[in-house]
Short mmCIF file of C-alpha atoms in Angstrom, two decimals:
data_model
loop_
_atom_site.label_atom_id
_atom_site.label_comp_id
_atom_site.label_asym_id
_atom_site.label_seq_id
_atom_site.Cartn_x
_atom_site.Cartn_y
_atom_site.Cartn_z
CA MET A 18 93.19 90.76 109.17
CA LYS A 19 90.47 88.14 108.56
CA ARG A 20 88.60 89.25 111.71
CA VAL A 21 88.78 92.87 110.57
CA LEU A 22 87.46 92.06 107.10
CA GLY A 23 84.71 89.86 108.54
CA LEU A 24 83.50 92.66 110.82
CA LEU A 25 83.63 95.20 108.02
CA PHE A 26 81.81 92.94 105.58
CA SER A 27 78.97 92.49 108.08
CA ALA A 28 78.75 96.26 108.45
CA MET A 29 78.80 96.68 104.66
CA LEU A 30 75.86 94.29 104.24
CA LEU A 31 73.84 96.48 106.57
CA SER A 32 74.82 99.73 104.81
CA GLY A 33 74.71 98.42 101.24
CA CYS A 34 78.06 100.09 100.46
CA VAL A 35 80.46 98.70 97.86
CA THR A 36 83.20 101.35 97.75
CA ASN A 37 84.07 104.39 99.84
CA SER A 38 87.07 106.73 99.50
CA PHE A 39 89.04 109.05 101.77
CA TYR A 40 91.49 111.74 100.62
CA THR A 41 93.94 114.30 101.80
CA SER A 42 93.37 116.00 98.41
CA LYS A 43 91.17 115.22 95.41
CA LYS A 44 93.79 116.57 93.01
CA LEU A 45 97.47 115.90 92.45
CA ALA A 46 99.83 118.79 91.87
CA PRO A 47 100.51 119.35 88.13
CA GLU A 48 104.22 118.62 88.48
CA THR A 49 103.87 115.48 90.64
CA LYS A 50 101.99 112.81 88.71
CA ARG A 51 104.50 110.02 88.18
CA ILE A 52 102.99 106.93 89.81
CA ALA A 53 104.75 103.61 90.38
CA LEU A 54 102.50 100.56 90.21
CA VAL A 55 103.44 98.16 92.99
CA SER A 56 102.54 94.56 92.10
CA PRO A 57 99.04 93.86 93.48
CA ASP A 58 98.79 91.74 96.63
CA VAL A 59 95.96 89.42 95.57
CA GLU A 60 94.79 85.98 96.60
CA LEU A 61 91.85 83.95 95.28
CA SER A 62 90.28 81.10 97.24
CA ILE A 63 87.26 78.82 97.30
CA MET A 64 85.01 78.77 100.36
CA ASN A 65 84.34 75.18 101.41
CA ALA A 66 81.17 73.85 103.04
CA GLY A 67 82.47 74.79 106.49
CA GLY A 68 83.16 78.41 105.49
CA ILE A 69 86.95 78.03 105.31
CA ASN A 70 88.71 79.75 102.41
CA GLU A 71 91.10 77.42 100.56
CA PRO A 72 93.67 79.38 98.48
CA GLN A 73 93.81 78.54 94.76
CA ALA A 74 97.28 79.13 93.30
CA GLU A 75 96.26 78.90 89.64
CA TRP A 76 93.38 81.32 90.07
CA THR A 77 95.63 83.71 92.01
CA GLU A 78 98.26 83.74 89.27
CA LEU A 79 95.62 84.57 86.67
CA ALA A 80 94.08 87.24 88.88
CA GLU A 81 97.43 88.96 89.45
CA LYS A 82 97.99 89.25 85.71
CA HIS A 83 94.44 90.37 84.91
CA LEU A 84 94.43 92.87 87.77
CA SER A 85 97.79 94.39 86.78
CA ASP A 86 96.76 94.67 83.13
CA SER A 87 93.42 96.28 84.04
CA ILE A 88 95.08 98.78 86.37
CA ARG A 89 97.53 99.79 83.65
CA LYS A 90 94.70 100.35 81.18
CA LYS A 91 92.67 102.31 83.72
CA LEU A 92 95.55 104.57 84.73
CA ALA A 93 96.21 105.26 81.04
CA THR A 94 92.84 107.05 80.94
CA PHE A 95 93.84 109.34 83.82
CA ASN A 96 96.00 112.45 83.68
CA VAL A 97 99.00 110.69 85.25
CA GLN A 98 102.28 109.11 84.11
CA LEU A 99 102.60 105.44 85.04
CA VAL A 100 106.03 104.17 86.05
CA ASP A 101 105.41 100.49 85.39
CA ASN A 102 107.91 98.17 87.05
CA GLN A 103 106.50 95.10 85.22
CA THR A 104 107.45 93.09 88.29
CA THR A 105 105.63 90.04 89.59
CA ARG A 106 105.34 89.24 93.28
CA GLU A 107 107.69 86.30 92.78
CA MET A 108 110.39 88.64 91.50
CA GLN A 109 109.70 91.16 94.24
CA VAL A 110 110.59 88.60 96.90
CA GLU A 111 114.22 89.29 96.01
CA ASP A 112 113.79 92.88 97.22
CA SER A 113 113.23 92.57 100.97
CA ARG A 114 112.67 96.30 101.48
CA GLU A 115 109.83 96.39 98.96
CA VAL A 116 108.32 93.23 100.46
CA GLN A 117 108.34 94.85 103.91
CA LEU A 118 106.54 97.91 102.50
CA LEU A 119 103.89 95.60 100.99
CA LYS A 120 103.37 93.94 104.38
CA LEU A 121 103.25 97.33 106.08
CA HIS A 122 100.64 98.50 103.59
CA GLU A 123 98.47 95.48 104.43
CA ALA A 124 98.74 96.20 108.16
CA VAL A 125 98.07 99.94 107.81
CA GLY A 126 95.20 99.25 105.38
CA ALA A 127 93.56 96.88 107.86
CA THR A 128 93.89 99.55 110.55
CA ILE A 129 92.29 102.15 108.28
CA MET A 130 89.45 99.75 107.47
CA THR A 131 88.82 99.37 111.20
CA HIS A 132 89.33 102.87 112.57
CA GLN A 133 88.35 105.03 109.59
CA TYR A 134 85.29 103.20 108.30
CA ILE A 135 83.64 102.10 111.55
CA PRO A 136 82.40 105.28 113.31
CA GLN A 137 82.33 103.64 116.73
CA LEU A 138 86.03 102.77 116.42
CA ARG A 139 87.30 106.14 115.19
CA LEU A 140 90.49 107.21 116.97
CA PRO A 141 89.97 110.41 119.05
CA ASN A 142 93.48 111.70 118.33
CA LYS A 143 92.67 111.83 114.58
CA LYS A 144 89.96 114.43 115.27
CA GLY A 145 88.02 113.27 112.21
CA GLU A 146 90.95 113.84 109.86
CA PHE A 147 92.30 111.29 107.38
CA GLU A 148 95.93 111.02 108.51
CA TRP A 149 97.68 107.72 107.81
CA THR A 150 101.20 106.93 106.65
CA LEU A 151 103.63 104.18 105.69
CA GLY A 152 106.46 106.27 107.11
CA LYS A 153 109.67 107.69 105.69
CA ASN A 154 110.88 104.26 104.49
CA ALA A 155 108.45 104.63 101.56
CA SER A 156 111.03 106.96 100.00
CA TYR A 157 112.92 103.81 99.01
CA LEU A 158 110.37 103.30 96.22
CA LYS A 159 110.84 106.89 95.09
CA ASP A 160 114.54 106.26 94.60
CA LYS A 161 113.97 102.84 93.05
CA TYR A 162 111.31 103.81 90.50
CA GLY A 163 111.78 107.55 90.07
CA ALA A 164 108.15 108.30 90.93
CA GLU A 165 106.41 110.75 93.24
CA TYR A 166 103.64 108.33 94.22
CA ALA A 167 103.08 104.58 94.50
CA LEU A 168 99.80 102.74 94.01
CA PHE A 169 99.27 99.77 96.33
CA ILE A 170 96.48 97.23 95.78
CA TYR A 171 95.27 94.54 98.22
CA VAL A 172 92.47 92.10 97.26
CA ARG A 173 91.11 88.88 98.75
CA ASP A 174 88.52 87.20 96.51
CA SER A 175 86.66 84.05 97.55
CA TYR A 176 84.15 81.93 95.61
CA THR A 177 81.35 79.77 96.94
CA SER A 178 81.93 76.03 96.49
CA GLY A 179 79.10 73.61 95.67
CA GLY A 180 79.17 72.36 99.25
CA ARG A 181 78.94 75.88 100.65
CA ALA A 182 76.09 76.74 98.27
CA ALA A 183 74.18 73.70 99.51
CA ALA A 184 74.80 74.75 103.12
CA ILE A 185 73.46 78.23 102.36
CA VAL A 186 70.26 76.76 100.90
CA VAL A 187 69.72 74.43 103.87
CA ALA A 188 70.39 77.21 106.36
CA ALA A 189 67.92 79.47 104.55
CA LEU A 190 65.20 76.85 105.00
CA PHE A 191 65.63 77.32 108.74
CA GLY A 192 65.70 81.10 108.49
CA VAL A 193 69.44 81.34 108.98
CA GLY A 194 71.67 83.40 106.70
CA ILE A 195 75.28 82.33 106.20
CA GLN A 196 77.95 84.01 104.13
CA GLY A 197 79.12 82.92 100.70
CA GLY A 198 82.10 84.11 98.69
CA THR A 199 83.16 87.76 98.95
CA GLN A 200 85.41 90.27 97.22
CA VAL A 201 87.23 92.49 99.67
CA GLY A 202 90.13 94.85 99.11
CA PHE A 203 91.58 98.31 99.23
CA ALA A 204 93.76 100.62 97.15
CA SER A 205 96.14 103.29 98.43
CA LEU A 206 98.01 106.12 96.75
CA VAL A 207 101.14 106.93 98.75
CA ASP A 208 103.23 110.11 98.58
CA LEU A 209 106.74 108.65 98.40
CA SER A 210 108.41 111.78 99.80
CA SER A 211 106.53 111.65 103.09
CA GLY A 212 105.06 108.14 103.11
CA ASP A 213 101.60 109.63 103.69
CA ILE A 214 98.54 107.94 102.19
CA VAL A 215 96.85 110.68 100.15
CA TRP A 216 93.94 108.55 98.85
CA PHE A 217 92.39 105.30 100.08
CA ASN A 218 89.46 103.36 98.65
CA ARG A 219 87.87 100.16 99.90
CA LEU A 220 85.96 97.52 97.95
CA MET A 221 83.60 95.13 99.75
CA ARG A 222 80.87 93.07 98.11
CA GLY A 223 79.43 89.60 97.76
CA SER A 224 80.05 89.41 94.00
CA GLY A 225 82.78 90.09 91.43
CA ASP A 226 85.42 87.96 89.74
CA LEU A 227 89.12 88.27 88.95
CA ARG A 228 89.53 85.09 86.95
CA THR A 229 88.78 86.69 83.57
CA PRO A 230 90.10 89.90 81.96
CA GLU A 231 86.59 91.31 81.42
CA ALA A 232 85.49 90.85 85.03
CA SER A 233 88.81 92.24 86.26
CA VAL A 234 88.18 95.50 84.40
CA GLU A 235 84.94 95.95 86.34
CA THR A 236 86.66 95.27 89.66
CA VAL A 237 89.45 97.74 88.92
CA SER A 238 86.89 100.40 87.99
CA LEU A 239 85.49 100.07 91.51
CA LEU A 240 88.90 99.85 93.20
CA LEU A 241 90.05 103.08 91.53
CA ASN A 242 86.77 104.91 92.05
CA ASN A 243 87.33 108.63 92.86
CA PHE A 244 91.05 108.34 92.09
CA PRO A 245 92.68 111.80 92.44
CA GLN A 246 94.05 113.43 89.28
#
């Protein structure tokens, strides 16, 4: 996953893109707008002088709360009905089937980031179509939450340490550019009857913050850009 995100971030720097969405449809059917919010899979870290990301548990806990709150507020402005499970990731661990779907979403999302967003790596059998799925097991969430769709969020947010900032400055003196902290993630809307991903949006940039409520609102606005309604 880290290799995939590193390759994509390099490509993003060249293109200048922050977000980019794919759909199977830009609109949801009038009778099918109940959406379950799956607890966001988020991790915050600090990038040390050597470029290694060191996870920060306290930051991550804050980010999970801010991100969930911001998503709820954002969805409230859309023409959808939110089925809010109010569940933290710690509580979700008790439900192994939901945990497996979260892990599957991460794996499928990484594959989409590779083979949908990088033209040279597009899969010939897709014939240019956006066709990705979590499979029939996603129907478990339909039964559990009574929703037609589920919204999955994956974010990895890193921040430049003082040592890394100094390394960037020194490298620049020699004409070498090295990477600082990044904000990388993706959001998926999944049809729980079929398991198909009907909307997918990526977020990749060298800025952003999830440690405060205000900054989280801005990140969520980008994550849910072009959300179907």
